[in-house]
Amino acid sequence: MKRIVHYLNQFFAGLGGEESAGTPPDALDGAVGPGRLLQSLLGEGAAIVTTVYCGDDHFSENEEEATARLLQLVKQAEPDLLFAGPAFGSGRYGLACAGVCRAVGAESGIPVLTAMSPSNPGADAIRRDIPVVETGESSGDMRAAIEASAPLIVKLLTGEIVAPGSEEGLLPRGGRWNTRASRPAAERAVDLLLAKLAGGSMETEIPLPPFQEVAAAPGIGDLGHAKIALVTTGGLVPRGNPDGIKSYLSTHFGAYHVKEHERLTGDEFESVHGGFFTAMVNEDPNRLIPLDVLRDAVREGSLGGLHEYFYSTTGNGTPVETAADMARDIAASLEEDKVNGVILTSA
Amino acid sequence: MAKELERAGIPTVHVTNLVSVSENTGAKRIMAGRAIPHVFGDPALGEQEERQLRRRLVEQALDMLREQESGS
């Protein structure tokens, strides 16, 4: 019987939500949470012998140490394969899955597999090196994600060659496979061109990488005459959320007037972000928008001034394009108000 | 967001604890904050010490805006 170790975050391991995200690594016997469904699909030939887990915040903040500890826990279970996730669209969880898979793969040489959505930053980090099963954005897709992962686990365990990503339900791995196309390249190219000219839908055979390069803006130089603005993706808004900023998949931002404020208080502001533990920010919003100490810097003359508004949205599952659109709007008003630089904070 | 602000010519320092996410998207000025749920503070410190810590972090962020070259 083949032995599998399953990696989960604190939530899927049943230890709690964001309030438990600081949980250090540890192991549990057998299958837990989504591992039980996976076990039922694997049949007799393979068993999840151990579940290892770590809180998402703990992993991001102590990556080296947490990875070393998890590696140790995985080794103790003497597995034939490691499966991590599914992490869906959760960035911290996805990065942890990626980190654990990379470490275990490199250290022990056993096959590793993880599952997450294409937009997860963890996917970009490893999909070229490690097979990543494509999932939806949320745990509502759990059954489909596990059902897609089980046959791949079996293939990896039996040493069967895993075909190009698109045929296996994996994210594109950037590799090249020799394959025989049904029609010659010239015909396909002309078809693509005709489809493009007709304004119809066309699917390129070589998609471009999604992130564009941007050149850095010149530095400010003299801060004593510079005006700085504060922007956050941490979802800080006036209590009651007057603009209805969404806690997840945010589509717009708010601009909040703080010209008269010496500091921000929890009586007046709160975070509506749905993806991190907001209690510490709600207790003292300056932990997210450091207005109080910037006021000190302006008073002492080391900084020229502070923009009278701060801008806020939630960076929680927000598609890159939506975020870019919001930032373009913010940039336009900052330019108009002659702002020289931005401190952008994210939880 | 950081990239779009930079593209508009406004130097922007992204203060985050998910530095690798920011790097992957290609942000130009990235600084690690104190911790995910409190980038510019630390509830474990006393009020004065926390404020001093915040001031140091803000100075570090301002330095990255002042300079020509990016760092992380």
mmCIF file of N, CA and C in Angstrom, chain A residues 113-226:
data_model
loop_
_atom_site.group_PDB
_atom_site.id
_atom_site.type_symbol
_atom_site.label_atom_id
_atom_site.label_comp_id
_atom_site.label_asym_id
_atom_site.label_seq_id
_atom_site.Cartn_x
_atom_site.Cartn_y
_atom_site.Cartn_z
ATOM 1 N N LEU A 113 2.133 16.945 -5.312
ATOM 2 C CA LEU A 113 1.026 17.491 -6.099
ATOM 3 C C LEU A 113 0.291 18.490 -5.222
ATOM 4 N N THR A 114 -0.171 19.573 -5.822
ATOM 5 C CA THR A 114 -1.011 20.495 -5.078
ATOM 6 C C THR A 114 -2.164 20.921 -5.974
ATOM 7 N N ALA A 115 -3.104 21.681 -5.420
ATOM 8 C CA ALA A 115 -4.291 22.095 -6.171
ATOM 9 C C ALA A 115 -4.678 23.500 -5.742
ATOM 10 N N MET A 116 -4.903 24.388 -6.722
ATOM 11 C CA MET A 116 -5.338 25.760 -6.408
ATOM 12 C C MET A 116 -5.830 26.429 -7.673
ATOM 13 N N SER A 117 -6.350 27.649 -7.539
ATOM 14 C CA SER A 117 -6.886 28.347 -8.707
ATOM 15 C C SER A 117 -5.733 29.018 -9.468
ATOM 16 N N PRO A 118 -5.937 29.258 -10.777
ATOM 17 C CA PRO A 118 -4.859 29.858 -11.578
ATOM 18 C C PRO A 118 -4.436 31.230 -11.058
ATOM 19 N N SER A 119 -5.341 31.947 -10.374
ATOM 20 C CA SER A 119 -5.003 33.302 -9.924
ATOM 21 C C SER A 119 -4.262 33.299 -8.590
ATOM 22 N N ASN A 120 -4.143 32.140 -7.963
ATOM 23 C CA ASN A 120 -3.447 32.065 -6.672
ATOM 24 C C ASN A 120 -1.954 32.344 -6.878
ATOM 25 N N PRO A 121 -1.373 33.266 -6.082
ATOM 26 C CA PRO A 121 0.054 33.556 -6.266
ATOM 27 C C PRO A 121 0.938 32.324 -6.083
ATOM 28 N N GLY A 122 0.470 31.365 -5.293
ATOM 29 C CA GLY A 122 1.218 30.121 -5.116
ATOM 30 C C GLY A 122 1.346 29.361 -6.429
ATOM 31 N N ALA A 123 0.317 29.473 -7.274
ATOM 32 C CA ALA A 123 0.334 28.759 -8.554
ATOM 33 C C ALA A 123 1.434 29.307 -9.449
ATOM 34 N N ASP A 124 1.539 30.617 -9.505
ATOM 35 C CA ASP A 124 2.583 31.215 -10.324
ATOM 36 C C ASP A 124 3.968 30.854 -9.812
ATOM 37 N N ALA A 125 4.047 30.694 -8.490
ATOM 38 C CA ALA A 125 5.343 30.418 -7.895
ATOM 39 C C ALA A 125 5.885 29.046 -8.296
ATOM 40 N N ILE A 126 5.002 28.065 -8.524
ATOM 41 C CA ILE A 126 5.549 26.709 -8.715
ATOM 42 C C ILE A 126 5.031 25.926 -9.918
ATOM 43 N N ARG A 127 4.040 26.464 -10.655
ATOM 44 C CA ARG A 127 3.425 25.585 -11.653
ATOM 45 C C ARG A 127 4.395 25.091 -12.722
ATOM 46 N N ARG A 128 5.514 25.768 -12.885
ATOM 47 C CA ARG A 128 6.501 25.294 -13.868
ATOM 48 C C ARG A 128 7.281 24.091 -13.361
ATOM 49 N N ASP A 129 7.333 23.937 -12.065
ATOM 50 C CA ASP A 129 8.163 22.874 -11.491
ATOM 51 C C ASP A 129 7.366 21.718 -10.914
ATOM 52 N N ILE A 130 6.144 22.013 -10.479
ATOM 53 C CA ILE A 130 5.363 21.034 -9.730
ATOM 54 C C ILE A 130 3.949 21.004 -10.296
ATOM 55 N N PRO A 131 3.379 19.801 -10.489
ATOM 56 C CA PRO A 131 2.007 19.767 -11.028
ATOM 57 C C PRO A 131 0.998 20.407 -10.069
ATOM 58 N N VAL A 132 0.168 21.292 -10.614
ATOM 59 C CA VAL A 132 -0.859 21.990 -9.837
ATOM 60 C C VAL A 132 -2.214 21.722 -10.475
ATOM 61 N N VAL A 133 -3.094 21.032 -9.748
ATOM 62 C CA VAL A 133 -4.436 20.775 -10.255
ATOM 63 C C VAL A 133 -5.220 22.088 -10.249
ATOM 64 N N GLU A 134 -5.869 22.393 -11.364
ATOM 65 C CA GLU A 134 -6.631 23.643 -11.446
ATOM 66 C C GLU A 134 -7.941 23.506 -10.684
ATOM 67 N N THR A 135 -8.224 24.472 -9.805
ATOM 68 C CA THR A 135 -9.483 24.475 -9.053
ATOM 69 C C THR A 135 -10.182 25.818 -9.246
ATOM 70 N N GLY A 136 -11.387 25.937 -8.685
ATOM 71 C CA GLY A 136 -12.088 27.215 -8.658
ATOM 72 C C GLY A 136 -11.515 28.112 -7.570
ATOM 73 N N GLU A 137 -12.189 29.233 -7.329
ATOM 74 C CA GLU A 137 -11.677 30.242 -6.407
ATOM 75 C C GLU A 137 -12.016 29.963 -4.940
ATOM 76 N N SER A 138 -13.051 29.147 -4.699
ATOM 77 C CA SER A 138 -13.473 28.982 -3.308
ATOM 78 C C SER A 138 -13.724 27.514 -2.999
ATOM 79 N N SER A 139 -13.884 27.232 -1.702
ATOM 80 C CA SER A 139 -14.024 25.846 -1.267
ATOM 81 C C SER A 139 -15.344 25.224 -1.712
ATOM 82 N N GLY A 140 -16.231 26.036 -2.317
ATOM 83 C CA GLY A 140 -17.434 25.476 -2.929
ATOM 84 C C GLY A 140 -17.069 24.486 -4.025
ATOM 85 N N ASP A 141 -15.832 24.598 -4.506
ATOM 86 C CA ASP A 141 -15.359 23.725 -5.585
ATOM 87 C C ASP A 141 -14.639 22.490 -5.037
ATOM 88 N N MET A 142 -14.771 22.231 -3.738
ATOM 89 C CA MET A 142 -13.996 21.173 -3.093
ATOM 90 C C MET A 142 -14.145 19.812 -3.765
ATOM 91 N N ARG A 143 -15.385 19.394 -3.983
ATOM 92 C CA ARG A 143 -15.581 18.045 -4.510
ATOM 93 C C ARG A 143 -14.908 17.895 -5.873
ATOM 94 N N ALA A 144 -15.145 18.869 -6.746
ATOM 95 C CA ALA A 144 -14.547 18.792 -8.085
ATOM 96 C C ALA A 144 -13.019 18.792 -7.995
ATOM 97 N N ALA A 145 -12.483 19.601 -7.077
ATOM 98 C CA ALA A 145 -11.023 19.690 -6.947
ATOM 99 C C ALA A 145 -10.433 18.365 -6.474
ATOM 100 N N ILE A 146 -11.082 17.736 -5.529
ATOM 101 C CA ILE A 146 -10.590 16.452 -5.010
ATOM 102 C C ILE A 146 -10.765 15.362 -6.079
ATOM 103 N N GLU A 147 -11.903 15.407 -6.780
ATOM 104 C CA GLU A 147 -12.142 14.400 -7.821
ATOM 105 C C GLU A 147 -11.122 14.524 -8.947
ATOM 106 N N ALA A 148 -10.673 15.755 -9.214
ATOM 107 C CA ALA A 148 -9.664 15.945 -10.257
ATOM 108 C C ALA A 148 -8.280 15.517 -9.766
ATOM 109 N N SER A 149 -8.057 15.640 -8.463
ATOM 110 C CA SER A 149 -6.725 15.343 -7.915
ATOM 111 C C SER A 149 -6.492 13.838 -7.758
ATOM 112 N N ALA A 150 -7.536 13.098 -7.366
ATOM 113 C CA ALA A 150 -7.357 11.672 -7.036
ATOM 114 C C ALA A 150 -6.703 10.875 -8.170
ATOM 115 N N PRO A 151 -7.212 10.959 -9.432
ATOM 116 C CA PRO A 151 -6.581 10.156 -10.487
ATOM 117 C C PRO A 151 -5.126 10.552 -10.751
ATOM 118 N N LEU A 152 -4.803 11.837 -10.538
ATOM 119 C CA LEU A 152 -3.418 12.275 -10.739
ATOM 120 C C LEU A 152 -2.506 11.710 -9.667
ATOM 121 N N ILE A 153 -3.027 11.621 -8.461
ATOM 122 C CA ILE A 153 -2.250 11.018 -7.371
ATOM 123 C C ILE A 153 -1.933 9.571 -7.724
ATOM 124 N N VAL A 154 -2.943 8.860 -8.227
ATOM 125 C CA VAL A 154 -2.737 7.455 -8.596
ATOM 126 C C VAL A 154 -1.684 7.361 -9.702
ATOM 127 N N LYS A 155 -1.782 8.234 -10.704
ATOM 128 C CA LYS A 155 -0.812 8.221 -11.803
ATOM 129 C C LYS A 155 0.598 8.488 -11.308
ATOM 130 N N LEU A 156 0.722 9.485 -10.434
ATOM 131 C CA LEU A 156 2.053 9.821 -9.925
ATOM 132 C C LEU A 156 2.628 8.677 -9.086
ATOM 133 N N LEU A 157 1.760 8.002 -8.338
ATOM 134 C CA LEU A 157 2.215 6.894 -7.490
ATOM 135 C C LEU A 157 2.658 5.697 -8.318
ATOM 136 N N THR A 158 1.995 5.475 -9.449
ATOM 137 C CA THR A 158 2.343 4.321 -10.273
ATOM 138 C C THR A 158 3.411 4.678 -11.292
ATOM 139 N N GLY A 159 3.850 5.925 -11.280
ATOM 140 C CA GLY A 159 4.936 6.326 -12.174
ATOM 141 C C GLY A 159 4.488 6.512 -13.611
ATOM 142 N N GLU A 160 3.177 6.555 -13.811
ATOM 143 C CA GLU A 160 2.658 6.813 -15.157
ATOM 144 C C GLU A 160 3.013 8.234 -15.560
ATOM 145 N N ILE A 161 3.355 8.441 -16.827
ATOM 146 C CA ILE A 161 3.720 9.783 -17.264
ATOM 147 C C ILE A 161 2.479 10.667 -17.258
ATOM 148 N N VAL A 162 2.636 11.836 -16.668
ATOM 149 C CA VAL A 162 1.524 12.781 -16.646
ATOM 150 C C VAL A 162 1.602 13.619 -17.919
ATOM 151 N N ALA A 163 0.518 13.627 -18.662
ATOM 152 C CA ALA A 163 0.459 14.297 -19.971
ATOM 153 C C ALA A 163 0.517 15.826 -19.816
ATOM 154 N N PRO A 164 0.553 16.586 -20.920
ATOM 155 C CA PRO A 164 0.563 18.050 -20.797
ATOM 156 C C PRO A 164 -0.562 18.539 -19.887
ATOM 157 N N GLY A 165 -0.280 19.629 -19.185
ATOM 158 C CA GLY A 165 -1.193 20.144 -18.188
ATOM 159 C C GLY A 165 -2.646 20.203 -18.615
ATOM 160 N N SER A 166 -2.891 20.787 -19.779
ATOM 161 C CA SER A 166 -4.268 21.035 -20.199
ATOM 162 C C SER A 166 -5.064 19.740 -20.312
ATOM 163 N N GLU A 167 -4.380 18.619 -20.610
ATOM 164 C CA GLU A 167 -5.120 17.360 -20.779
ATOM 165 C C GLU A 167 -5.385 16.677 -19.453
ATOM 166 N N GLU A 168 -4.674 17.086 -18.415
ATOM 167 C CA GLU A 168 -4.803 16.411 -17.125
ATOM 168 C C GLU A 168 -5.558 17.253 -16.105
ATOM 169 N N GLY A 169 -6.023 18.433 -16.504
ATOM 170 C CA GLY A 169 -6.664 19.315 -15.537
ATOM 171 C C GLY A 169 -5.655 20.060 -14.694
ATOM 172 N N LEU A 170 -4.399 20.088 -15.156
ATOM 173 C CA LEU A 170 -3.350 20.810 -14.423
ATOM 174 C C LEU A 170 -3.187 22.206 -15.011
ATOM 175 N N LEU A 171 -2.636 23.097 -14.220
ATOM 176 C CA LEU A 171 -2.310 24.424 -14.732
ATOM 177 C C LEU A 171 -1.153 24.294 -15.719
ATOM 178 N N PRO A 172 -1.091 25.195 -16.703
ATOM 179 C CA PRO A 172 -0.015 25.115 -17.698
ATOM 180 C C PRO A 172 1.339 25.140 -17.009
ATOM 181 N N ARG A 173 2.226 24.233 -17.435
ATOM 182 C CA ARG A 173 3.510 24.129 -16.765
ATOM 183 C C ARG A 173 4.633 24.807 -17.536
ATOM 184 N N GLY A 174 4.284 25.348 -18.705
ATOM 185 C CA GLY A 174 5.307 26.059 -19.464
ATOM 186 C C GLY A 174 6.292 25.132 -20.152
ATOM 187 N N GLY A 175 6.024 23.811 -20.100
ATOM 188 C CA GLY A 175 6.906 22.863 -20.779
ATOM 189 C C GLY A 175 6.475 22.681 -22.233
ATOM 190 N N ARG A 176 7.272 21.964 -23.002
ATOM 191 C CA ARG A 176 6.905 21.689 -24.394
ATOM 192 C C ARG A 176 6.828 20.193 -24.624
ATOM 193 N N TRP A 177 5.758 19.783 -25.249
ATOM 194 C CA TRP A 177 5.564 18.374 -25.570
ATOM 195 C C TRP A 177 5.511 18.243 -27.079
ATOM 196 N N ASN A 178 6.132 17.196 -27.604
ATOM 197 C CA ASN A 178 5.967 16.911 -29.022
ATOM 198 C C ASN A 178 4.604 16.290 -29.228
ATOM 199 N N THR A 179 3.908 16.807 -30.194
ATOM 200 C CA THR A 179 2.574 16.282 -30.446
ATOM 201 C C THR A 179 2.272 16.503 -31.927
ATOM 202 N N ARG A 180 1.384 15.694 -32.479
ATOM 203 C CA ARG A 180 1.062 15.852 -33.891
ATOM 204 C C ARG A 180 -0.252 16.622 -34.003
ATOM 205 N N ALA A 181 -0.188 17.796 -34.628
ATOM 206 C CA ALA A 181 -1.403 18.596 -34.798
ATOM 207 C C ALA A 181 -2.210 18.030 -35.958
ATOM 208 N N SER A 182 -3.509 18.243 -35.902
ATOM 209 C CA SER A 182 -4.348 17.674 -36.955
ATOM 210 C C SER A 182 -4.185 18.436 -38.274
ATOM 211 N N ARG A 183 -3.766 19.708 -38.165
ATOM 212 C CA ARG A 183 -3.622 20.496 -39.386
ATOM 213 C C ARG A 183 -2.296 21.255 -39.339
ATOM 214 N N PRO A 184 -1.687 21.531 -40.510
ATOM 215 C CA PRO A 184 -0.390 22.215 -40.514
ATOM 216 C C PRO A 184 -0.459 23.640 -39.955
ATOM 217 N N ALA A 185 0.685 24.126 -39.515
ATOM 218 C CA ALA A 185 0.760 25.437 -38.862
ATOM 219 C C ALA A 185 0.243 26.549 -39.764
ATOM 220 N N ALA A 186 0.551 26.499 -41.058
ATOM 221 C CA ALA A 186 0.144 27.571 -41.967
ATOM 222 C C ALA A 186 -1.375 27.729 -41.970
ATOM 223 N N GLU A 187 -2.060 26.609 -42.029
ATOM 224 C CA GLU A 187 -3.533 26.661 -42.046
ATOM 225 C C GLU A 187 -4.065 27.230 -40.728
ATOM 226 N N ARG A 188 -3.476 26.766 -39.637
ATOM 227 C CA ARG A 188 -3.959 27.235 -38.328
ATOM 228 C C ARG A 188 -3.709 28.733 -38.172
ATOM 229 N N ALA A 189 -2.538 29.176 -38.629
ATOM 230 C CA ALA A 189 -2.208 30.604 -38.518
ATOM 231 C C ALA A 189 -3.173 31.450 -39.327
ATOM 232 N N VAL A 190 -3.483 31.014 -40.544
ATOM 233 C CA VAL A 190 -4.412 31.780 -41.390
ATOM 234 C C VAL A 190 -5.800 31.808 -40.746
ATOM 235 N N ASP A 191 -6.207 30.677 -40.183
ATOM 236 C CA ASP A 191 -7.508 30.640 -39.499
ATOM 237 C C ASP A 191 -7.569 31.646 -38.345
ATOM 238 N N LEU A 192 -6.480 31.689 -37.572
ATOM 239 C CA LEU A 192 -6.436 32.628 -36.448
ATOM 240 C C LEU A 192 -6.530 34.065 -36.946
ATOM 241 N N LEU A 193 -5.790 34.340 -38.026
ATOM 242 C CA LEU A 193 -5.798 35.689 -38.580
ATOM 243 C C LEU A 193 -7.194 36.063 -39.071
ATOM 244 N N LEU A 194 -7.822 35.140 -39.789
ATOM 245 C CA LEU A 194 -9.172 35.419 -40.301
ATOM 246 C C LEU A 194 -10.157 35.646 -39.162
ATOM 247 N N ALA A 195 -10.024 34.830 -38.115
ATOM 248 C CA ALA A 195 -10.927 34.985 -36.966
ATOM 249 C C ALA A 195 -10.718 36.355 -36.324
ATOM 250 N N LYS A 196 -9.454 36.775 -36.242
ATOM 251 C CA LYS A 196 -9.151 38.059 -35.632
ATOM 252 C C LYS A 196 -9.706 39.199 -36.486
ATOM 253 N N LEU A 197 -9.518 39.095 -37.807
ATOM 254 C CA LEU A 197 -10.017 40.147 -38.714
ATOM 255 C C LEU A 197 -11.532 40.252 -38.651
ATOM 256 N N ALA A 198 -12.178 39.100 -38.492
ATOM 257 C CA ALA A 198 -13.644 39.103 -38.438
ATOM 258 C C ALA A 198 -14.149 39.562 -37.077
ATOM 259 N N GLY A 199 -13.215 39.784 -36.151
ATOM 260 C CA GLY A 199 -13.609 40.242 -34.814
ATOM 261 C C GLY A 199 -14.226 39.138 -33.982
ATOM 262 N N GLY A 200 -14.108 37.892 -34.448
ATOM 263 C CA GLY A 200 -14.691 36.775 -33.702
ATOM 264 C C GLY A 200 -13.759 36.317 -32.601
ATOM 265 N N SER A 201 -14.127 35.226 -31.941
ATOM 266 C CA SER A 201 -13.286 34.739 -30.863
ATOM 267 C C SER A 201 -12.148 33.918 -31.448
ATOM 268 N N MET A 202 -10.965 34.095 -30.889
ATOM 269 C CA MET A 202 -9.827 33.298 -31.313
ATOM 270 C C MET A 202 -9.032 32.895 -30.083
ATOM 271 N N GLU A 203 -8.486 31.700 -30.120
ATOM 272 C CA GLU A 203 -7.698 31.259 -28.977
ATOM 273 C C GLU A 203 -6.259 31.073 -29.433
ATOM 274 N N THR A 204 -5.385 31.916 -28.901
ATOM 275 C CA THR A 204 -3.988 31.839 -29.296
ATOM 276 C C THR A 204 -3.382 30.514 -28.849
ATOM 277 N N GLU A 205 -2.393 30.036 -29.601
ATOM 278 C CA GLU A 205 -1.709 28.804 -29.193
ATOM 279 C C GLU A 205 -0.575 29.118 -28.225
ATOM 280 N N ILE A 206 -0.171 30.385 -28.162
ATOM 281 C CA ILE A 206 0.929 30.776 -27.260
ATOM 282 C C ILE A 206 0.511 31.994 -26.449
ATOM 283 N N PRO A 207 -0.167 31.772 -25.312
ATOM 284 C CA PRO A 207 -0.607 32.928 -24.509
ATOM 285 C C PRO A 207 0.592 33.678 -23.913
ATOM 286 N N LEU A 208 0.465 34.978 -23.838
ATOM 287 C CA LEU A 208 1.531 35.794 -23.252
ATOM 288 C C LEU A 208 1.444 35.747 -21.732
ATOM 289 N N PRO A 209 2.570 35.934 -21.045
ATOM 290 C CA PRO A 209 2.516 35.970 -19.578
ATOM 291 C C PRO A 209 1.608 37.106 -19.108
ATOM 292 N N PRO A 210 0.844 36.872 -18.043
ATOM 293 C CA PRO A 210 -0.175 37.838 -17.645
ATOM 294 C C PRO A 210 0.348 39.141 -17.050
ATOM 295 N N PHE A 211 1.532 39.130 -16.412
ATOM 296 C CA PHE A 211 1.994 40.351 -15.756
ATOM 297 C C PHE A 211 2.920 41.163 -16.641
ATOM 298 N N GLN A 212 2.603 42.428 -16.792
ATOM 299 C CA GLN A 212 3.444 43.311 -17.591
ATOM 300 C C GLN A 212 4.513 43.949 -16.725
ATOM 301 N N GLU A 213 5.634 44.236 -17.341
ATOM 302 C CA GLU A 213 6.699 44.962 -16.654
ATOM 303 C C GLU A 213 6.338 46.448 -16.599
ATOM 304 N N VAL A 214 6.610 47.065 -15.476
ATOM 305 C CA VAL A 214 6.436 48.507 -15.360
ATOM 306 C C VAL A 214 7.742 49.088 -14.838
ATOM 307 N N ALA A 215 8.168 50.198 -15.416
ATOM 308 C CA ALA A 215 9.399 50.835 -14.940
ATOM 309 C C ALA A 215 9.109 51.600 -13.651
ATOM 310 N N ALA A 216 10.078 51.611 -12.743
ATOM 311 C CA ALA A 216 9.915 52.357 -11.491
ATOM 312 C C ALA A 216 9.852 53.855 -11.790
ATOM 313 N N ALA A 217 9.000 54.567 -11.060
ATOM 314 C CA ALA A 217 8.976 56.030 -11.170
ATOM 315 C C ALA A 217 10.238 56.578 -10.506
ATOM 316 N N PRO A 218 10.690 57.753 -10.925
ATOM 317 C CA PRO A 218 11.872 58.337 -10.266
ATOM 318 C C PRO A 218 11.611 58.574 -8.783
ATOM 319 N N GLY A 219 12.655 58.497 -7.982
ATOM 320 C CA GLY A 219 12.513 58.747 -6.547
ATOM 321 C C GLY A 219 12.157 60.210 -6.279
ATOM 322 N N ILE A 220 11.650 60.475 -5.086
ATOM 323 C CA ILE A 220 11.191 61.825 -4.753
ATOM 324 C C ILE A 220 12.351 62.794 -4.553
ATOM 325 N N GLY A 221 13.462 62.260 -3.991
ATOM 326 C CA GLY A 221 14.589 63.139 -3.694
ATOM 327 C C GLY A 221 14.376 63.846 -2.362
ATOM 328 N N ASP A 222 13.852 65.064 -2.409
ATOM 329 C CA ASP A 222 13.712 65.875 -1.192
ATOM 330 C C ASP A 222 12.362 65.639 -0.512
ATOM 331 N N LEU A 223 12.368 64.852 0.560
ATOM 332 C CA LEU A 223 11.107 64.552 1.247
ATOM 333 C C LEU A 223 10.548 65.766 1.976
ATOM 334 N N GLY A 224 11.432 66.693 2.332
ATOM 335 C CA GLY A 224 11.015 67.872 3.080
ATOM 336 C C GLY A 224 10.002 68.737 2.334
ATOM 337 N N HIS A 225 9.946 68.573 1.010
ATOM 338 C CA HIS A 225 8.968 69.327 0.231
ATOM 339 C C HIS A 225 7.976 68.414 -0.475
ATOM 340 N N ALA A 226 7.921 67.162 -0.045
ATOM 341 C CA ALA A 226 7.067 66.192 -0.749
ATOM 342 C C ALA A 226 5.741 65.969 -0.026
#
